[in-house]
Coordinates of C-alpha atoms and ligand atoms in Angstrom, one line a residue:
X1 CA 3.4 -32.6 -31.2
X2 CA 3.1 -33.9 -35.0
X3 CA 0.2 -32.2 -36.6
X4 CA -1.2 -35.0 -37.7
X5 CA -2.5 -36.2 -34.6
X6 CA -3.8 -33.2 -33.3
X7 CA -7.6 -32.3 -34.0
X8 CA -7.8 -29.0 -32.3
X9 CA -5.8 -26.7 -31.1
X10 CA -6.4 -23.3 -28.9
X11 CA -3.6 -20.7 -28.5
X12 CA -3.4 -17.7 -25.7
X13 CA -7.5 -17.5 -26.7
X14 CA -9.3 -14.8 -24.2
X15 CA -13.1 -14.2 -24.5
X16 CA -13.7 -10.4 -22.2
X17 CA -17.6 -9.8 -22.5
X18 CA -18.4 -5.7 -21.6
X19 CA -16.5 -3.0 -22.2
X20 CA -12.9 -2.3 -23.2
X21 CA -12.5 -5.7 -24.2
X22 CA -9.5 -5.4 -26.4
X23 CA -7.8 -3.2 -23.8
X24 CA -8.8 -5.9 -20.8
X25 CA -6.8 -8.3 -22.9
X26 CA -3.9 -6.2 -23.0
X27 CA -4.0 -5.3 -19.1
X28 CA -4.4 -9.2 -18.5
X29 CA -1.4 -9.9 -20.3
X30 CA 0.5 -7.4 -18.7
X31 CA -0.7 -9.0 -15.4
X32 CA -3.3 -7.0 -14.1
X33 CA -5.8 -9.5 -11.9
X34 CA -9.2 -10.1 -13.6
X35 CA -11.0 -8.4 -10.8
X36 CA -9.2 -5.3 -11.1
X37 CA -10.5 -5.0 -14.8
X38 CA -13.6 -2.9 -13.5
X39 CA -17.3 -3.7 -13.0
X40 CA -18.4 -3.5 -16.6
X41 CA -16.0 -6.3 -17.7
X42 CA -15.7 -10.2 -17.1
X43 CA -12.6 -12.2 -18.4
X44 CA -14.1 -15.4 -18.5
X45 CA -11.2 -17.0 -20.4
X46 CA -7.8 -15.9 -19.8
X47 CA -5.2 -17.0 -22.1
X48 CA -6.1 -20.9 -22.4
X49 CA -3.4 -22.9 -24.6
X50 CA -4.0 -26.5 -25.1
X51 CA -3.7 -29.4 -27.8
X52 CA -6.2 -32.4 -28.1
X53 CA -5.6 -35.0 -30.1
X54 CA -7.6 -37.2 -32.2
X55 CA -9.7 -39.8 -30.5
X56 CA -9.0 -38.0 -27.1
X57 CA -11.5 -37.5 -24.4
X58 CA -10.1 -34.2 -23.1
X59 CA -12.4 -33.0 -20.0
X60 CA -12.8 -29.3 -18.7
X61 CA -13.4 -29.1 -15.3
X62 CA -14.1 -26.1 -12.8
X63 CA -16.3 -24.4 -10.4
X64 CA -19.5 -22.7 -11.8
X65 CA -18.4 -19.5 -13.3
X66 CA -14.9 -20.4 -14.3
X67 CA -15.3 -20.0 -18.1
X68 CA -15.5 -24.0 -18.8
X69 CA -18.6 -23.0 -21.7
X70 CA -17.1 -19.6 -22.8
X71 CA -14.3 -21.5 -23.8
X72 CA -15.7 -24.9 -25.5
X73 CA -17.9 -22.4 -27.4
X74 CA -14.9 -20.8 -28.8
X75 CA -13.9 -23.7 -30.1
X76 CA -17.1 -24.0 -32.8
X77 CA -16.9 -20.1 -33.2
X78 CA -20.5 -20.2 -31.4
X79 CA -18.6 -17.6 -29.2
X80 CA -16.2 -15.4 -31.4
X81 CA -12.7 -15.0 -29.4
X82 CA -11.4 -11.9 -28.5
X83 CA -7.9 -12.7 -28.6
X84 CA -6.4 -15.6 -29.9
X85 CA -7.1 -18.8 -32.0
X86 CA -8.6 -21.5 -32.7
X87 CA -7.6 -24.5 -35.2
X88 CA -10.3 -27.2 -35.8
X89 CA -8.7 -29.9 -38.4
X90 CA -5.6 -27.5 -39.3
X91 CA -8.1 -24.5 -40.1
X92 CA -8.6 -21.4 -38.1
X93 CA -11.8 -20.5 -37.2
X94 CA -10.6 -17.1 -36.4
X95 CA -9.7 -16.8 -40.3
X96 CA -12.6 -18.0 -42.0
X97 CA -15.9 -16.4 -42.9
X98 CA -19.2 -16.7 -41.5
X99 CA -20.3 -19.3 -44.3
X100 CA -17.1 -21.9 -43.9
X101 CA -17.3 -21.4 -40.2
X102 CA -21.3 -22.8 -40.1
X103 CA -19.5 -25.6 -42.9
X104 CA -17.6 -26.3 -40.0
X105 CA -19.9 -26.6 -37.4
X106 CA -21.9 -28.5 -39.5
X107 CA -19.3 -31.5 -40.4
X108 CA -16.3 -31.1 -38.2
X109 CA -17.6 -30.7 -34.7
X110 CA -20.8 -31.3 -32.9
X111 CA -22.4 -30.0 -29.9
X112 CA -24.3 -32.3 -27.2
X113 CA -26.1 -29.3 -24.3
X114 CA -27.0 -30.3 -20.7
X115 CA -30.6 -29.7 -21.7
X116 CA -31.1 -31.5 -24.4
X117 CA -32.7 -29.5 -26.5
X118 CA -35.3 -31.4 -28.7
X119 CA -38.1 -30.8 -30.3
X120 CA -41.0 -31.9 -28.4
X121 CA -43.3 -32.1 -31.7
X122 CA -41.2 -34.8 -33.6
X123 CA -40.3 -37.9 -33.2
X124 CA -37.1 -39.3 -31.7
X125 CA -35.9 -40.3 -35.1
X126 CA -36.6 -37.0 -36.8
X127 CA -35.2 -35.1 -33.6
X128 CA -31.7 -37.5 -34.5
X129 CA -32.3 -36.7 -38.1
X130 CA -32.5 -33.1 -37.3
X131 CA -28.6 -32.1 -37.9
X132 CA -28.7 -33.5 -41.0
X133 CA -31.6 -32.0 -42.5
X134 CA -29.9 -28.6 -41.5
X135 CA -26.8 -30.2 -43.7
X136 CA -28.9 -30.9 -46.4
X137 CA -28.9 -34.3 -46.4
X138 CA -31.7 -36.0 -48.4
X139 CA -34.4 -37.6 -46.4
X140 CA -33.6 -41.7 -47.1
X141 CA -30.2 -41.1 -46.5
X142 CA -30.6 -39.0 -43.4
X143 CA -33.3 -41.5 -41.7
X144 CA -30.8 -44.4 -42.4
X145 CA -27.9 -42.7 -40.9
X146 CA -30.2 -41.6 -38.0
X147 CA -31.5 -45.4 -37.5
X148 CA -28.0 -46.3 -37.6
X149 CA -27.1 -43.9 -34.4
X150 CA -29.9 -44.4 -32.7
X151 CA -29.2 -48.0 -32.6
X152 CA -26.0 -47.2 -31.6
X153 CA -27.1 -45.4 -28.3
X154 CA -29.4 -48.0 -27.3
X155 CA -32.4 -46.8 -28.7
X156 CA -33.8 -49.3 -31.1
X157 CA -37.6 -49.7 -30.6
X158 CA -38.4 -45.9 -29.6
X159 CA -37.8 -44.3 -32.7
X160 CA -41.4 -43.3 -33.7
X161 CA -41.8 -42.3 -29.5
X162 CA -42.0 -38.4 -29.0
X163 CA -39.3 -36.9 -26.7
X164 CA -41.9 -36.7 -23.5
X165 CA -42.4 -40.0 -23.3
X166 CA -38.7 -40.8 -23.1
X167 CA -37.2 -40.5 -19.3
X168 CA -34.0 -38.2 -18.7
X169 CA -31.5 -40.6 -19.4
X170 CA -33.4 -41.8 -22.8
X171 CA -33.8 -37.7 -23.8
X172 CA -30.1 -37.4 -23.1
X173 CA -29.0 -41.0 -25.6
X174 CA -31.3 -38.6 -27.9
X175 CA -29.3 -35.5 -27.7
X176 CA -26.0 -37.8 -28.2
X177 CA -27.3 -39.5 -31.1
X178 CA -28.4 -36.6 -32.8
X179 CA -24.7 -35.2 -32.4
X180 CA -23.3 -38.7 -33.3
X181 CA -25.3 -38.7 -36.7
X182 CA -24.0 -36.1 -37.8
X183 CA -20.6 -37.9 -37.7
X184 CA -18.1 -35.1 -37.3
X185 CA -14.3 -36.1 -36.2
X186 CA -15.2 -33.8 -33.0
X187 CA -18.1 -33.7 -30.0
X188 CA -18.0 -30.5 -27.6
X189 CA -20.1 -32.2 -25.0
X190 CA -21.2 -29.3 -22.2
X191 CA -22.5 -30.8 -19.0
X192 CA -23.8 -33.1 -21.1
X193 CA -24.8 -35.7 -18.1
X194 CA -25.3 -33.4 -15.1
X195 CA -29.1 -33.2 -15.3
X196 CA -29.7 -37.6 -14.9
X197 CA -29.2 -39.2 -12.1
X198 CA -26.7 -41.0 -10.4
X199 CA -27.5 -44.4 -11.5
X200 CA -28.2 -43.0 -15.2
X201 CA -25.1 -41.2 -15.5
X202 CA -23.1 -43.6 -14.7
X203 CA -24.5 -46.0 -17.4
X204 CA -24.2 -42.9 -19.7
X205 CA -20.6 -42.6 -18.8
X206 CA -20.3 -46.2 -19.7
X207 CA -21.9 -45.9 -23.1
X208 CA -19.8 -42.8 -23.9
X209 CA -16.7 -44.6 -23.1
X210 CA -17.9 -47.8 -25.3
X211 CA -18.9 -45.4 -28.1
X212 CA -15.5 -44.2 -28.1
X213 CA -13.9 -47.2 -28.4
X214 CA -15.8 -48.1 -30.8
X215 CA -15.9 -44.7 -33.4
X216 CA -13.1 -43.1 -32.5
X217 CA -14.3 -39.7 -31.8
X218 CA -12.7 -36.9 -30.3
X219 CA -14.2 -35.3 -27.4
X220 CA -14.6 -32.2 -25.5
X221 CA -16.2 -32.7 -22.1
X222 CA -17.3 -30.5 -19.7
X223 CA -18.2 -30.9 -15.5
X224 CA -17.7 -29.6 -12.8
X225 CA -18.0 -33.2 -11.2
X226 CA -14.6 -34.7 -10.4
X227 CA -15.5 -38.0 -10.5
X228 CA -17.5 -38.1 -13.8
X229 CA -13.9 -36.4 -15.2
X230 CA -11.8 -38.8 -13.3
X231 CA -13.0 -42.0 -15.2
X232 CA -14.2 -40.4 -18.5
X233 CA -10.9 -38.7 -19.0
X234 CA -7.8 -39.0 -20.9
X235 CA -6.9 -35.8 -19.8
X236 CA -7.9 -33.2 -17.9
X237 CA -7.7 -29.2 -17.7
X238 CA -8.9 -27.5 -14.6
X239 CA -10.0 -24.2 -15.0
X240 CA -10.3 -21.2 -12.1
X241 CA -11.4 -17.9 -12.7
X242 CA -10.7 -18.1 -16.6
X243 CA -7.1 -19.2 -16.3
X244 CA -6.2 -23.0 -17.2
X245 CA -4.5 -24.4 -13.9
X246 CA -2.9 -27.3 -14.9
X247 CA -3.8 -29.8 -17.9
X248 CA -2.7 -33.6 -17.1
X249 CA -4.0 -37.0 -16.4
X250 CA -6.4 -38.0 -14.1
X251 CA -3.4 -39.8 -12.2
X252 CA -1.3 -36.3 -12.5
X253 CA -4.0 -34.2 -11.5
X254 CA -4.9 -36.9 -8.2
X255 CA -1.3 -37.2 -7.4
X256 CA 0.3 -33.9 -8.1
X257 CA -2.0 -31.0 -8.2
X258 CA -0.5 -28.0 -9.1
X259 CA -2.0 -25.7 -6.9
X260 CA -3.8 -25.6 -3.5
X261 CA -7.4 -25.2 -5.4
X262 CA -6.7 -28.6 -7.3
X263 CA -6.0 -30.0 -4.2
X264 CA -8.7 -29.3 -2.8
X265 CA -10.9 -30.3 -6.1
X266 CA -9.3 -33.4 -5.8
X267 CA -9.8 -34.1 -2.4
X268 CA -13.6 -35.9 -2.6
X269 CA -12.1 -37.9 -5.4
X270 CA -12.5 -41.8 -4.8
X271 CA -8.6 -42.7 -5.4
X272 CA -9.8 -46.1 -5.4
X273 CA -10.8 -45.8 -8.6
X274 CA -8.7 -43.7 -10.5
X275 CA -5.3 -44.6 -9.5
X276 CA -4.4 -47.9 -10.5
X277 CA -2.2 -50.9 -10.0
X278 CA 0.6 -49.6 -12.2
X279 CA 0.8 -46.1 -10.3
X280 CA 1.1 -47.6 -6.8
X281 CA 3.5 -50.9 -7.7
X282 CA 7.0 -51.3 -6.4
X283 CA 9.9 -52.9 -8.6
X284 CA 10.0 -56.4 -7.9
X285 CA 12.8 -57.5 -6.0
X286 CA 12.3 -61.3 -4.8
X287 CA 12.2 -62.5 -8.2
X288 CA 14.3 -65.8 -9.9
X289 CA 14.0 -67.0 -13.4
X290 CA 12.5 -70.0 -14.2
X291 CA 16.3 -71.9 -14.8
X292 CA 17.8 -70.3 -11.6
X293 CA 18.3 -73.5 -9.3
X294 CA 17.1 -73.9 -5.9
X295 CA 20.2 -72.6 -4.2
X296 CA 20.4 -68.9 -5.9
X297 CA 16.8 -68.9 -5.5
X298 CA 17.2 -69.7 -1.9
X299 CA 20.4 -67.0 -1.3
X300 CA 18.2 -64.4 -3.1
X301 CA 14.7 -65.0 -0.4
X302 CA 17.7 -64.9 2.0
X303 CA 19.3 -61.5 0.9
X304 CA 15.4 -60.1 0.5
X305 CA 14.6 -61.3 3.9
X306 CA 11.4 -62.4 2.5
X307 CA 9.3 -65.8 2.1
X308 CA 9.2 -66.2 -1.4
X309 CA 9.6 -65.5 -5.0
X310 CA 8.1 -65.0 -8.5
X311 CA 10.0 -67.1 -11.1
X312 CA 9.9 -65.7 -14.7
X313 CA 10.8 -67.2 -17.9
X314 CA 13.6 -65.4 -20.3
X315 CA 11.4 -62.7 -21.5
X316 CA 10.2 -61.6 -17.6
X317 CA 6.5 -63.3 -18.1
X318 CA 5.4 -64.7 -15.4
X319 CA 5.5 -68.5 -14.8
X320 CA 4.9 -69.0 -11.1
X321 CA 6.4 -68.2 -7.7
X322 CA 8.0 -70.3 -5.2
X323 CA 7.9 -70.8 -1.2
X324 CA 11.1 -70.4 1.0
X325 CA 10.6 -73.8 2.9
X326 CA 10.0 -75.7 -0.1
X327 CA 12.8 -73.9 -2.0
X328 CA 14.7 -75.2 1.2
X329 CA 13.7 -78.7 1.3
X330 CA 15.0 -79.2 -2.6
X331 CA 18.4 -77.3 -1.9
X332 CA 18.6 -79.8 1.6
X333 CA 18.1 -82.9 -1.0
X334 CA 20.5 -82.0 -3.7
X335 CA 17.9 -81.0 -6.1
X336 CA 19.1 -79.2 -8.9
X337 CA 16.1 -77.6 -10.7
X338 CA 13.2 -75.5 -9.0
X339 CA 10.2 -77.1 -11.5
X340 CA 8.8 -79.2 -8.4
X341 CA 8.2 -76.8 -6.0
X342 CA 6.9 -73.6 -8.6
X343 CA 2.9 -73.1 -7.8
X344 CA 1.3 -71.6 -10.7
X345 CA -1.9 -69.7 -8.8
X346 CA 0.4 -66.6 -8.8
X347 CA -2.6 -64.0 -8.7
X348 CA -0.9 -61.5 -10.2
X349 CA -2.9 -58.6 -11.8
X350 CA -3.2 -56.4 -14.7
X351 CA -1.2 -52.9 -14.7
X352 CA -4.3 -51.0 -14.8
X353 CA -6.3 -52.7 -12.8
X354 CA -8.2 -49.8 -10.1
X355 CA -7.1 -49.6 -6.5
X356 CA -10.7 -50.7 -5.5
X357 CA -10.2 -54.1 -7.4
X358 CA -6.6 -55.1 -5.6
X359 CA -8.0 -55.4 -1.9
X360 CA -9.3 -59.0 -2.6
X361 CA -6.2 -60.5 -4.6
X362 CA -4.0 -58.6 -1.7
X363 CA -5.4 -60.5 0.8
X364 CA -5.1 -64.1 -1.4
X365 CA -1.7 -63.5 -2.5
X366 CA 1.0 -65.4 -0.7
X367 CA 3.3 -63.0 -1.9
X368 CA 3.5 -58.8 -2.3
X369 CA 0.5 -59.0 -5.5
X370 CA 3.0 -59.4 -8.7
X371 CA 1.9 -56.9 -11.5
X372 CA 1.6 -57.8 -15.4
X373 CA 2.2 -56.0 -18.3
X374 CA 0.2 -56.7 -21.7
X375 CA 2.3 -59.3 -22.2
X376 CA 2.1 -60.9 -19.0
X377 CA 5.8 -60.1 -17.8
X378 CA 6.1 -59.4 -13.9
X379 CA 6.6 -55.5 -14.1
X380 CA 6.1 -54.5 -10.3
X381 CA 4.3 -55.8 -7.1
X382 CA 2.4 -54.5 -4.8
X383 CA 3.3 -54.6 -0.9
X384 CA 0.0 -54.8 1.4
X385 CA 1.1 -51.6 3.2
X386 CA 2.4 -49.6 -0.3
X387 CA -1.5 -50.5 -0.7
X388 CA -2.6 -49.0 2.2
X389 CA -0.6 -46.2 2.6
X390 CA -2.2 -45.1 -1.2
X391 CA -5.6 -45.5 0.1
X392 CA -5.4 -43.3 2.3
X393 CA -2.6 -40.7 0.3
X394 CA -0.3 -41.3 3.4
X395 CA 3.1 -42.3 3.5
X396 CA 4.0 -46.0 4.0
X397 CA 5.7 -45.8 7.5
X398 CA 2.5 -44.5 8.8
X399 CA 0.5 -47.6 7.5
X400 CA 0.3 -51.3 9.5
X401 CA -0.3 -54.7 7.5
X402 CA -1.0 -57.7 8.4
X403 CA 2.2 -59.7 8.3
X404 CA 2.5 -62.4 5.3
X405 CA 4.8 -65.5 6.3
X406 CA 7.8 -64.9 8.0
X407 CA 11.0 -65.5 6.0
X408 CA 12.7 -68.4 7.0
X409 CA 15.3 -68.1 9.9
X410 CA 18.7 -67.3 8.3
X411 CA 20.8 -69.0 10.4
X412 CA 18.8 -71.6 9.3
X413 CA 19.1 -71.1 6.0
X414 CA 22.8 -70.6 5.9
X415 CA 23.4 -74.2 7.3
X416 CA 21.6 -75.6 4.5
X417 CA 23.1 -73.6 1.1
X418 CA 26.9 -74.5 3.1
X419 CA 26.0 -78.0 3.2
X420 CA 25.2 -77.5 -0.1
X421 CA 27.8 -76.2 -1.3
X422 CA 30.0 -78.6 0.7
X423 CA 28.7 -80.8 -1.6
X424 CA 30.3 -79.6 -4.4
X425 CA 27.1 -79.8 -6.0
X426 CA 27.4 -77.2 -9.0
X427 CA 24.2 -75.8 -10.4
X428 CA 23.0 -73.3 -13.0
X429 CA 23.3 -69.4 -12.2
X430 CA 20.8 -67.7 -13.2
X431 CA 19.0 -65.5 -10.6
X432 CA 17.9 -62.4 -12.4
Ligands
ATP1 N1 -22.8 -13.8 -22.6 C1 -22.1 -13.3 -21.5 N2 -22.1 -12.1 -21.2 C2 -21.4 -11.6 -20.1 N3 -20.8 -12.4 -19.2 C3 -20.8 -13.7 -19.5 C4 -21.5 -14.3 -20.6 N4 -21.4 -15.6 -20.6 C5 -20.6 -15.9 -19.5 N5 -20.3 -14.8 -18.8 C6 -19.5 -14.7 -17.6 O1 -18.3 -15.4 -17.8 C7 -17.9 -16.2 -16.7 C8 -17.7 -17.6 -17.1 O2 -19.0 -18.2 -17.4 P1 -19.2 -19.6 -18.0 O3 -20.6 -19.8 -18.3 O4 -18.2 -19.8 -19.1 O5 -18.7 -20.5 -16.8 P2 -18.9 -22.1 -16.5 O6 -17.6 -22.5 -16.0 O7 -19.5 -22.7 -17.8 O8 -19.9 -22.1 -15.4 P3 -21.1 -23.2 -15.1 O9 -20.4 -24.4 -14.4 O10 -22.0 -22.5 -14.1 O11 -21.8 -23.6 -16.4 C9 -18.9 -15.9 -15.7 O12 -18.5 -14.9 -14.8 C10 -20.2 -15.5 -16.5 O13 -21.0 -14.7 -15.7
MG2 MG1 -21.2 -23.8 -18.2

């Protein structure tokens, strides 16, 4: 990967806390299982290797004890590694001395904890200001940056409230600003939303996802919650006992764990959500451009055995989609060019549009759902059972739909494009 666009970067780091750590690190390498390292020693991150790049939301992800916040405190030296490095920005912390490494922490990356962690004594603005005092940042300056963030994170009005009179979720937009003001390129965000509530987090979520839209930020996030690191996450490494199992998108890590205990992690996952239109969709086969005349468009629903067809101008964006029998009646009266007979009220959707929203425009379309692109061109379609069948992660000969339209009969059919051609009648080829 191009340097450039890579904000941090971890190589074969370990952390071993006890004894013989230098030696564990070399029996670990060698292969010897972490539980065979002996009572007085814990591995809690073996040999993690990973890239995130600028303006990623990179989520680590494990069960309780797998080393998720030994490891994202390597990664502001809060933890020293034992074996290793670390690059924040192209510099190694493991290089640096103490002084450049708190220089670091101060301006390059910012930490949000699961308990917040403010001072009860001042006020929310001061508590946001906090980080920057520490950088010695003068007060005007500091209050105005502070103002700025806290308006950011919803929080205009309460800025002279102490933090007990603020409820979880409020504390928590606290905690964020205050790592948000001190506008470093990186956020190391541990469990940051695991003590608010459902409702709460989710609206958290919401806000972090908008903020980083918005500014850009690279983030490190850990949970342990699959969900919260399905639909915050632009990628994802899941950890187990120290070790990074696999590293991929949510849509990898849903569709092809790499191991049995990622499976099973990804089992409570609500698919619905997190895969999308574009990972389920089929390539299009029923479809005619807009200058195909009635006849090819006809032969084609023939061939396809199915009722109808999308019909797409030159560059493959949509246009509309025509019905078998009407397709039929225009080839029966000599009509040369399909424009009567296309409906515009496609239905089509957007590529990554979530499972959960497809049910409805499923059931409307006429045809298998057409898919769009960002610039509207007819890349797939969904089938009602290739829907289904990805509900429920089983294959499609398992799944029944209810039937769209049947095709028309092809005997049928074949009478009328032989007439047709009986006719002489020559028209424009251009079925895709
Ligand atoms: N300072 C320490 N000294 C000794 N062992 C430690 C220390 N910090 C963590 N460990 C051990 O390292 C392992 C990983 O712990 P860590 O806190 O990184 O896990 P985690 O994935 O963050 O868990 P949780 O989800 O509970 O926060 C655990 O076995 C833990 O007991
Ligand atoms: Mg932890």
């Amino acid at each position: 990967m191009n340097d450039d666009t890579i904000a941090l970067r971890a190589e074969g780091l370990y952390k071993v806390f006890g004894r013989h750590a230098d030696e564990a690190v070399i029996a670990l390498h060698r292969g010897t299982p972490r539980d065979e390292l002996g009572a007085a020693t814990t591995a809690a991150v073996i040999d993690a290797s990973f890239e995130v790049r600028h303006g990623e939301i990179f989520v680590v992800m494990g069960l309780s004890g797998s080393g998720k916040s030994t490891l994202i405190r390597m990664l502001n030296g809060l933890h020293g590694a034992t074996a290793g490095t670390v690059e924040v920005g192209g510099e190694r912390l493991t290089d640096i001395s103490p002084k450049r490494l708190r220089e670091i922490r101060r301006r390059r990356i910012s930490m949000v904890f699961q308990h917040f962690a403010l001072l009860p004594h001042r006020t929310v603005i001061d508590n946001v200001a906090y980080g920057l005092e520490i950088q010695g940042v003068e007060r005007d300056e500091r209050i105005a940056r502070a103002r700025r963030v806290t308006e950011i994170v919803g929080l205009q009005g309460w800025e002279e409230k102490h933090p007990s009179e603020l409820s979880g979720g409020m504390q928590q937009r606290v905690g964020l600003a205050r790592a948000l003001a001190a506008d470093t390129d990186v956020l190391l965000m541990d469990e940051a939303f695991s003590a608010l509530d459902p409702l709460i987090r989710r609206e958290m979520q919401d806000q972090l996802l908008e903020l980083q839209a918005e500014l850009g930020k690279t983030i490190i996030f850990i949970t342990h919650d699959l969900n919260e690191a399905m639909y915050i996450g632009d990628r994802i490494a899941v950890m187990r006992d120290g070790r990074i199992v696999q590293i991929g998108s949510p849509e990898d890590i849903l569709t092809n764990p790499a191991n049995d205990y990622v499976e099973q992690f990804v089992q409570d996952v609500d698919r619905t959500k997190v895969l999308t239109a574009e990972s389920v969709m089929r390539k299009p086969r029923a479809v005619v451009h807009v200058g195909a005349g009635p006849r090819a468009a006809l032969t084609l629903m023939r061939d396809e055995q199915v009722a109808g067809a999308y019909v797409v101008s030159k560059d493959r964006s949509i246009v509309g989609w025509v019905r078998d029998r009407d397709v039929f009646d225009l080839v029966r009266r000599g009509v040369k060019d399909l424009s009567s007979v296309i409906q515009s009220d496609h239905g089509a959707v957007a590529t990554d549009t979530a499972l959960a929203d497809l049910f409805i425009p499923s059931l409307e379309a006429a045809l298998p759902l057409g898919v769009l692109d960002s610039r509207d061109r007819l890349v797939g379609v969904i089938p009602r059972v290739t829907l289904l069948a990805a509900l429920g992660g089983e294959p499609e000969a398992a799944v029944q739909a209810a039937p769209r339209p049947d095709p028309m009969p092809t005997a049928e059919v074949d009478q009328v494009l032989e007439a047709a051609v009986g006719a002489g009648a020559a028209e424009p080829k251009e079925a895709l």
